[in-house]
mmCIF file of C-alpha atoms and ligand atoms in Angstrom:
data_model
loop_
_atom_site.group_PDB
_atom_site.id
_atom_site.type_symbol
_atom_site.label_atom_id
_atom_site.label_comp_id
_atom_site.label_asym_id
_atom_site.label_seq_id
_atom_site.Cartn_x
_atom_site.Cartn_y
_atom_site.Cartn_z
ATOM 1 C CA MET A 50 28.714 28.664 -20.581
ATOM 2 C CA ARG A 51 27.938 26.517 -23.581
ATOM 3 C CA ILE A 52 30.903 25.943 -25.906
ATOM 4 C CA LEU A 53 30.954 24.518 -29.435
ATOM 5 C CA LEU A 54 34.229 23.002 -30.633
ATOM 6 C CA THR A 55 35.190 22.533 -34.253
ATOM 7 C CA ASN A 56 38.315 22.467 -36.426
ATOM 8 C CA ASP A 57 39.613 21.846 -39.942
ATOM 9 C CA ASP A 58 42.085 19.043 -39.205
ATOM 10 C CA GLY A 59 39.196 16.648 -38.665
ATOM 11 C CA TYR A 60 37.341 15.088 -35.761
ATOM 12 C CA HIS A 61 40.181 12.676 -34.953
ATOM 13 C CA ALA A 62 43.033 15.197 -35.086
ATOM 14 C CA PRO A 63 45.340 15.366 -32.044
ATOM 15 C CA GLY A 64 44.904 19.141 -31.783
ATOM 16 C CA PHE A 65 41.175 18.671 -31.328
ATOM 17 C CA GLU A 66 41.786 16.759 -28.102
ATOM 18 C CA VAL A 67 43.935 19.640 -26.924
ATOM 19 C CA LEU A 68 41.101 22.068 -27.687
ATOM 20 C CA GLU A 69 38.647 19.982 -25.687
ATOM 21 C CA GLU A 70 41.084 19.824 -22.787
ATOM 22 C CA ILE A 71 41.292 23.640 -22.832
ATOM 23 C CA ALA A 72 37.518 24.123 -23.192
ATOM 24 C CA ARG A 73 36.702 21.811 -20.291
ATOM 25 C CA GLN A 74 38.634 24.120 -17.956
ATOM 26 C CA PHE A 75 35.853 26.672 -18.567
ATOM 27 C CA SER A 76 32.708 24.550 -18.876
ATOM 28 C CA ASP A 77 31.174 21.078 -18.809
ATOM 29 C CA ASP A 78 28.634 22.078 -21.433
ATOM 30 C CA VAL A 79 30.904 21.307 -24.366
ATOM 31 C CA TRP A 80 29.552 20.308 -27.794
ATOM 32 C CA VAL A 81 31.686 18.850 -30.552
ATOM 33 C CA CYS A 82 30.866 19.122 -34.254
ATOM 34 C CA ALA A 83 33.776 18.871 -36.657
ATOM 35 C CA PRO A 84 34.574 17.641 -40.167
ATOM 36 C CA SER A 85 34.948 13.865 -40.303
ATOM 37 C CA GLU A 86 38.059 14.202 -42.513
ATOM 38 C CA GLU A 87 40.860 16.768 -42.730
ATOM 39 C CA GLN A 88 39.725 19.995 -44.405
ATOM 40 C CA SER A 89 42.854 22.165 -44.115
ATOM 41 C CA GLY A 90 42.828 24.782 -46.857
ATOM 42 C CA ALA A 91 39.048 24.567 -47.258
ATOM 43 C CA GLY A 92 38.693 28.232 -46.336
ATOM 44 C CA HIS A 93 35.107 29.365 -45.884
ATOM 45 C CA SER A 94 33.718 26.880 -48.390
ATOM 46 C CA LEU A 95 30.266 25.354 -48.158
ATOM 47 C CA THR A 96 29.317 21.964 -49.596
ATOM 48 C CA LEU A 97 26.616 22.660 -52.163
ATOM 49 C CA ASN A 98 26.909 19.967 -54.813
ATOM 50 C CA HIS A 99 26.401 16.832 -52.790
ATOM 51 C CA PRO A 100 24.727 15.896 -49.514
ATOM 52 C CA VAL A 101 26.600 15.798 -46.220
ATOM 53 C CA ARG A 102 26.072 13.184 -43.538
ATOM 54 C CA LEU A 103 25.917 13.767 -39.822
ATOM 55 C CA GLN A 104 27.638 11.151 -37.682
ATOM 56 C CA GLN A 105 26.936 10.960 -33.965
ATOM 57 C CA PHE A 106 29.527 9.330 -31.705
ATOM 58 C CA ALA A 107 28.084 10.214 -28.297
ATOM 59 C CA GLU A 108 25.835 12.738 -26.627
ATOM 60 C CA ARG A 109 27.032 16.169 -27.843
ATOM 61 C CA ARG A 110 29.681 14.619 -30.151
ATOM 62 C CA PHE A 111 29.194 14.834 -33.904
ATOM 63 C CA ALA A 112 31.135 14.769 -37.158
ATOM 64 C CA VAL A 113 30.023 16.097 -40.526
ATOM 65 C CA THR A 114 31.196 14.766 -43.892
ATOM 66 C CA GLY A 115 31.872 18.301 -45.071
ATOM 67 C CA THR A 116 33.839 21.475 -44.462
ATOM 68 C CA PRO A 117 34.448 23.422 -41.252
ATOM 69 C CA THR A 118 31.744 25.882 -42.308
ATOM 70 C CA ASP A 119 29.332 22.990 -42.924
ATOM 71 C CA SER A 120 30.122 21.718 -39.428
ATOM 72 C CA VAL A 121 29.338 25.033 -37.737
ATOM 73 C CA MET A 122 26.132 25.451 -39.744
ATOM 74 C CA MET A 123 25.034 21.926 -38.885
ATOM 75 C CA ALA A 124 25.847 22.466 -35.219
ATOM 76 C CA LEU A 125 23.890 25.719 -35.010
ATOM 77 C CA ARG A 126 20.896 24.647 -37.105
ATOM 78 C CA GLU A 127 20.535 20.894 -36.602
ATOM 79 C CA VAL A 128 22.640 19.524 -33.795
ATOM 80 C CA MET A 129 22.410 21.866 -30.819
ATOM 81 C CA ASP A 130 19.168 22.659 -29.028
ATOM 82 C CA GLY A 131 20.266 26.235 -28.387
ATOM 83 C CA PRO A 132 23.073 28.510 -29.563
ATOM 84 C CA PRO A 133 26.499 28.289 -27.917
ATOM 85 C CA ASP A 134 27.977 31.238 -26.025
ATOM 86 C CA LEU A 135 31.363 30.539 -27.554
ATOM 87 C CA ILE A 136 32.795 28.771 -30.599
ATOM 88 C CA LEU A 137 36.393 27.562 -30.454
ATOM 89 C CA SER A 138 38.070 26.298 -33.633
ATOM 90 C CA GLY A 139 41.361 24.382 -33.581
ATOM 91 C CA VAL A 140 43.816 23.699 -32.266
ATOM 92 C CA ASN A 141 45.132 23.729 -35.804
ATOM 93 C CA ARG A 142 48.295 21.806 -36.579
ATOM 94 C CA GLY A 143 50.288 24.665 -38.080
ATOM 95 C CA ALA A 144 50.219 28.419 -38.404
ATOM 96 C CA ASN A 145 47.301 30.587 -39.434
ATOM 97 C CA LEU A 146 49.231 33.821 -39.728
ATOM 98 C CA GLY A 147 49.192 36.710 -42.179
ATOM 99 C CA ASP A 148 47.612 35.676 -45.451
ATOM 100 C CA ASP A 149 46.965 32.122 -44.259
ATOM 101 C CA ILE A 150 43.697 33.439 -42.890
ATOM 102 C CA THR A 151 41.606 33.369 -46.053
ATOM 103 C CA TYR A 152 42.762 29.830 -46.900
ATOM 104 C CA SER A 153 42.204 28.611 -43.379
ATOM 105 C CA GLY A 154 39.332 26.312 -42.510
ATOM 106 C CA THR A 155 40.182 26.832 -38.845
ATOM 107 C CA VAL A 156 39.695 30.596 -39.029
ATOM 108 C CA SER A 157 36.720 30.233 -41.391
ATOM 109 C CA ALA A 158 34.841 28.097 -38.873
ATOM 110 C CA ALA A 159 35.249 30.982 -36.434
ATOM 111 C CA ILE A 160 34.145 33.398 -39.162
ATOM 112 C CA GLU A 161 30.959 31.360 -39.535
ATOM 113 C CA GLY A 162 30.417 31.756 -35.798
ATOM 114 C CA ALA A 163 30.958 35.513 -35.986
ATOM 115 C CA LEU A 164 28.434 35.702 -38.839
ATOM 116 C CA ALA A 165 25.924 33.995 -36.556
ATOM 117 C CA GLY A 166 26.613 36.598 -33.865
ATOM 118 C CA ILE A 167 28.484 34.191 -31.590
ATOM 119 C CA ARG A 168 31.784 34.912 -29.865
ATOM 120 C CA ALA A 169 34.284 32.921 -31.935
ATOM 121 C CA ILE A 170 37.986 32.262 -31.518
ATOM 122 C CA ALA A 171 40.420 30.332 -33.754
ATOM 123 C CA LEU A 172 43.489 28.660 -32.236
ATOM 124 C CA SER A 173 46.549 27.404 -34.112
ATOM 125 C CA GLN A 174 49.832 25.892 -33.014
ATOM 126 C CA VAL A 175 52.789 26.915 -35.148
ATOM 127 C CA TYR A 176 55.400 24.178 -35.461
ATOM 128 C CA THR A 177 58.822 23.644 -36.939
ATOM 129 C CA ARG A 178 60.549 20.434 -37.899
ATOM 130 C CA GLU A 179 62.273 20.518 -34.494
ATOM 131 C CA SER A 180 59.207 21.329 -32.359
ATOM 132 C CA ALA A 181 57.111 18.731 -34.200
ATOM 133 C CA GLY A 182 59.456 16.063 -32.860
ATOM 134 C CA GLY A 183 58.249 16.557 -29.278
ATOM 135 C CA ASP A 184 54.816 17.472 -27.949
ATOM 136 C CA LEU A 185 53.776 19.647 -30.876
ATOM 137 C CA PHE A 186 50.850 21.201 -28.978
ATOM 138 C CA ALA A 187 52.641 21.817 -25.657
ATOM 139 C CA ALA A 188 52.473 25.632 -25.907
ATOM 140 C CA ALA A 189 48.762 25.628 -26.819
ATOM 141 C CA ARG A 190 47.932 23.182 -24.032
ATOM 142 C CA ALA A 191 49.797 25.128 -21.355
ATOM 143 C CA TRP A 192 48.927 28.658 -22.466
ATOM 144 C CA GLY A 193 45.492 28.177 -24.065
ATOM 145 C CA PRO A 194 43.416 28.789 -20.910
ATOM 146 C CA LYS A 195 45.523 31.847 -19.978
ATOM 147 C CA VAL A 196 44.972 33.418 -23.393
ATOM 148 C CA LEU A 197 41.279 32.581 -23.579
ATOM 149 C CA LYS A 198 40.268 33.727 -20.110
ATOM 150 C CA PRO A 199 40.452 37.510 -20.726
ATOM 151 C CA LEU A 200 38.837 37.057 -24.152
ATOM 152 C CA LEU A 201 35.722 35.476 -22.680
ATOM 153 C CA ASP A 202 34.496 38.717 -21.120
ATOM 154 C CA THR A 203 36.088 41.188 -23.542
ATOM 155 C CA PRO A 204 33.303 42.711 -25.651
ATOM 156 C CA PHE A 205 33.566 41.653 -29.316
ATOM 157 C CA ASP A 206 32.077 44.035 -31.870
ATOM 158 C CA ASP A 207 29.578 42.536 -34.308
ATOM 159 C CA ARG A 208 31.191 40.669 -37.199
ATOM 160 C CA THR A 209 34.542 40.351 -35.477
ATOM 161 C CA LEU A 210 36.448 37.325 -34.186
ATOM 162 C CA VAL A 211 39.829 36.549 -32.681
ATOM 163 C CA ASN A 212 42.703 34.579 -34.168
ATOM 164 C CA ILE A 213 45.286 33.064 -31.797
ATOM 165 C CA ASN A 214 48.601 31.469 -32.796
ATOM 166 C CA PHE A 215 50.956 29.733 -30.370
ATOM 167 C CA PRO A 216 54.701 29.859 -31.096
ATOM 168 C CA PRO A 217 56.717 26.675 -31.710
ATOM 169 C CA ARG A 218 58.311 26.685 -28.267
ATOM 170 C CA VAL A 219 58.100 24.671 -25.079
ATOM 171 C CA PRO A 220 55.751 26.412 -22.616
ATOM 172 C CA ASP A 221 58.557 27.821 -20.427
ATOM 173 C CA ASP A 222 60.164 29.470 -23.465
ATOM 174 C CA VAL A 223 56.996 31.259 -24.547
ATOM 175 C CA GLN A 224 57.713 34.951 -23.974
ATOM 176 C CA GLY A 225 54.134 36.072 -23.329
ATOM 177 C CA ILE A 226 51.114 37.336 -25.249
ATOM 178 C CA ARG A 227 50.997 40.120 -27.840
ATOM 179 C CA ILE A 228 47.898 41.704 -29.373
ATOM 180 C CA VAL A 229 48.957 42.281 -32.967
ATOM 181 C CA ARG A 230 47.670 42.976 -36.453
ATOM 182 C CA GLN A 231 47.570 40.526 -39.340
ATOM 183 C CA GLY A 232 50.891 40.365 -41.159
ATOM 184 C CA PHE A 233 51.787 39.520 -44.702
ATOM 185 C CA HIS A 234 53.486 36.607 -46.317
ATOM 186 C CA ASP A 235 53.842 35.905 -49.939
ATOM 187 C CA TYR A 236 52.182 32.782 -51.250
ATOM 188 C CA SER A 237 52.836 33.692 -54.874
ATOM 189 C CA ARG A 238 56.044 31.670 -54.941
ATOM 190 C CA GLY A 239 54.481 28.639 -53.273
ATOM 191 C CA SER A 240 55.442 25.543 -55.156
ATOM 192 C CA ILE A 241 53.243 23.250 -57.216
ATOM 193 C CA VAL A 242 54.813 19.826 -57.418
ATOM 194 C CA GLU A 243 54.194 17.866 -60.606
ATOM 195 C CA GLY A 244 54.242 14.085 -60.709
ATOM 196 C CA LYS A 245 52.824 11.071 -62.515
ATOM 197 C CA ASP A 246 50.176 8.769 -61.061
ATOM 198 C CA PRO A 247 50.451 4.948 -61.327
ATOM 199 C CA ARG A 248 48.628 5.057 -64.663
ATOM 200 C CA GLY A 249 51.013 7.615 -66.096
ATOM 201 C CA HIS A 250 48.719 10.632 -65.885
ATOM 202 C CA ARG A 251 50.097 13.950 -64.690
ATOM 203 C CA TYR A 252 48.989 15.324 -61.326
ATOM 204 C CA PHE A 253 49.806 18.513 -59.481
ATOM 205 C CA TRP A 254 50.152 18.902 -55.744
ATOM 206 C CA PHE A 255 50.156 22.286 -54.058
ATOM 207 C CA GLY A 256 53.117 22.664 -51.719
ATOM 208 C CA LEU A 257 53.163 25.184 -48.907
ATOM 209 C CA HIS A 258 56.885 25.524 -48.259
ATOM 210 C CA ALA A 259 59.211 28.403 -49.154
ATOM 211 C CA ILE A 260 56.743 31.077 -48.104
ATOM 212 C CA GLU A 261 58.334 34.509 -47.904
ATOM 213 C CA HIS A 262 57.716 36.062 -44.499
ATOM 214 C CA THR A 263 57.663 39.804 -44.053
ATOM 215 C CA LEU A 264 58.292 40.440 -40.368
ATOM 216 C CA ASP A 265 56.731 43.896 -40.134
ATOM 217 C CA HIS A 266 56.584 45.466 -36.710
ATOM 218 C CA GLY A 267 53.432 44.787 -34.738
ATOM 219 C CA THR A 268 52.308 41.802 -36.784
ATOM 220 C CA ASP A 269 51.336 38.249 -35.887
ATOM 221 C CA LEU A 270 54.320 36.943 -37.847
ATOM 222 C CA GLU A 271 56.764 39.070 -35.862
ATOM 223 C CA ALA A 272 55.187 38.050 -32.544
ATOM 224 C CA ILE A 273 55.572 34.345 -33.351
ATOM 225 C CA ASP A 274 59.131 34.910 -34.552
ATOM 226 C CA ASP A 275 59.889 36.615 -31.215
ATOM 227 C CA GLY A 276 58.419 33.659 -29.301
ATOM 228 C CA TYR A 277 55.144 35.325 -28.263
ATOM 229 C CA ILE A 278 51.567 34.130 -28.594
ATOM 230 C CA ALA A 279 49.917 36.220 -31.307
ATOM 231 C CA VAL A 280 46.345 37.378 -30.644
ATOM 232 C CA THR A 281 44.709 39.193 -33.571
ATOM 233 C CA PRO A 282 41.197 40.624 -33.636
ATOM 234 C CA LEU A 283 39.775 40.161 -37.145
ATOM 235 C CA GLN A 284 36.813 41.760 -38.893
ATOM 236 C CA LEU A 285 34.624 40.362 -41.630
ATOM 237 C CA ASP A 286 34.335 43.662 -43.462
ATOM 238 C CA LEU A 287 37.064 43.329 -46.109
ATOM 239 C CA THR A 288 36.218 46.684 -47.679
ATOM 240 C CA HIS A 289 39.258 48.841 -48.296
ATOM 241 C CA HIS A 290 37.636 51.975 -46.952
ATOM 242 C CA ALA A 291 40.476 54.262 -48.020
ATOM 243 C CA SER A 292 39.767 53.444 -51.698
ATOM 244 C CA LEU A 293 36.025 54.109 -51.648
ATOM 245 C CA GLU A 294 36.153 57.801 -52.400
ATOM 246 C CA ALA A 295 38.934 57.740 -55.002
ATOM 247 C CA MET A 296 37.291 54.865 -56.854
ATOM 248 C CA ALA A 297 33.873 56.530 -56.819
ATOM 249 C CA LYS A 298 35.449 59.632 -58.377
ATOM 250 C CA ARG A 299 36.725 57.523 -61.272
ATOM 251 C CA PHE A 300 33.168 56.498 -62.067
ATOM 252 C CA HIS A 301 31.174 59.583 -61.320
ATOM 253 C CA ASP A 302 33.322 62.602 -62.222
HETATM 254 MN MN1 LIG B 499 44.332 22.498 -40.542
#
């Protein structure tokens, strides 16, 4: 099995080493192509207005001066001599739960894989101030292979992918694995911090704290809150099918 690894925290991120450790338990044919710098929050963006550079560090190890999506495109079109059987993206430092998904470069790299018809899985390690003090990625490292194994021969429908989040707990305290739907949390009250730069000009910095969580039953957010690993199958079709008919009536009746 040929595996492509990427992420949005950047080629040198600690979680990327964890991902490679997990991937090597399944295959020796592991390729690495990730953004050279952190790209958290890049979503599914493509670099269109300036060139990107490809850096090679070793056989099968590359970085791209661009986004996670750029990295996957470069890997599939330029870097690899044949398509991978599996794309793994992560392990992200921090949650990709609920409405994080559309902002997430980690998930978007997997989306790019799904668009190319390749089995793609995003992995993220939720952390708290307390859990970040120890081995932040302990749960992902210990449980990653167990969660991935059944997903490697589960059929994925076209244009679908899987999003995995590990709870901020030591491995022995992880309660198990839940297959759950995407939850909801409210970013609308996320803070924008204003400051002044050294030359006295105003700047704004988007903060991500004080997010309102809605712990609906059966969601990824609830699973993490209960100490479970959250596994969520995602689809690329964002159409709200239930609205199609009612909206058409507004236009055609
Ligand atoms: Mn990230």
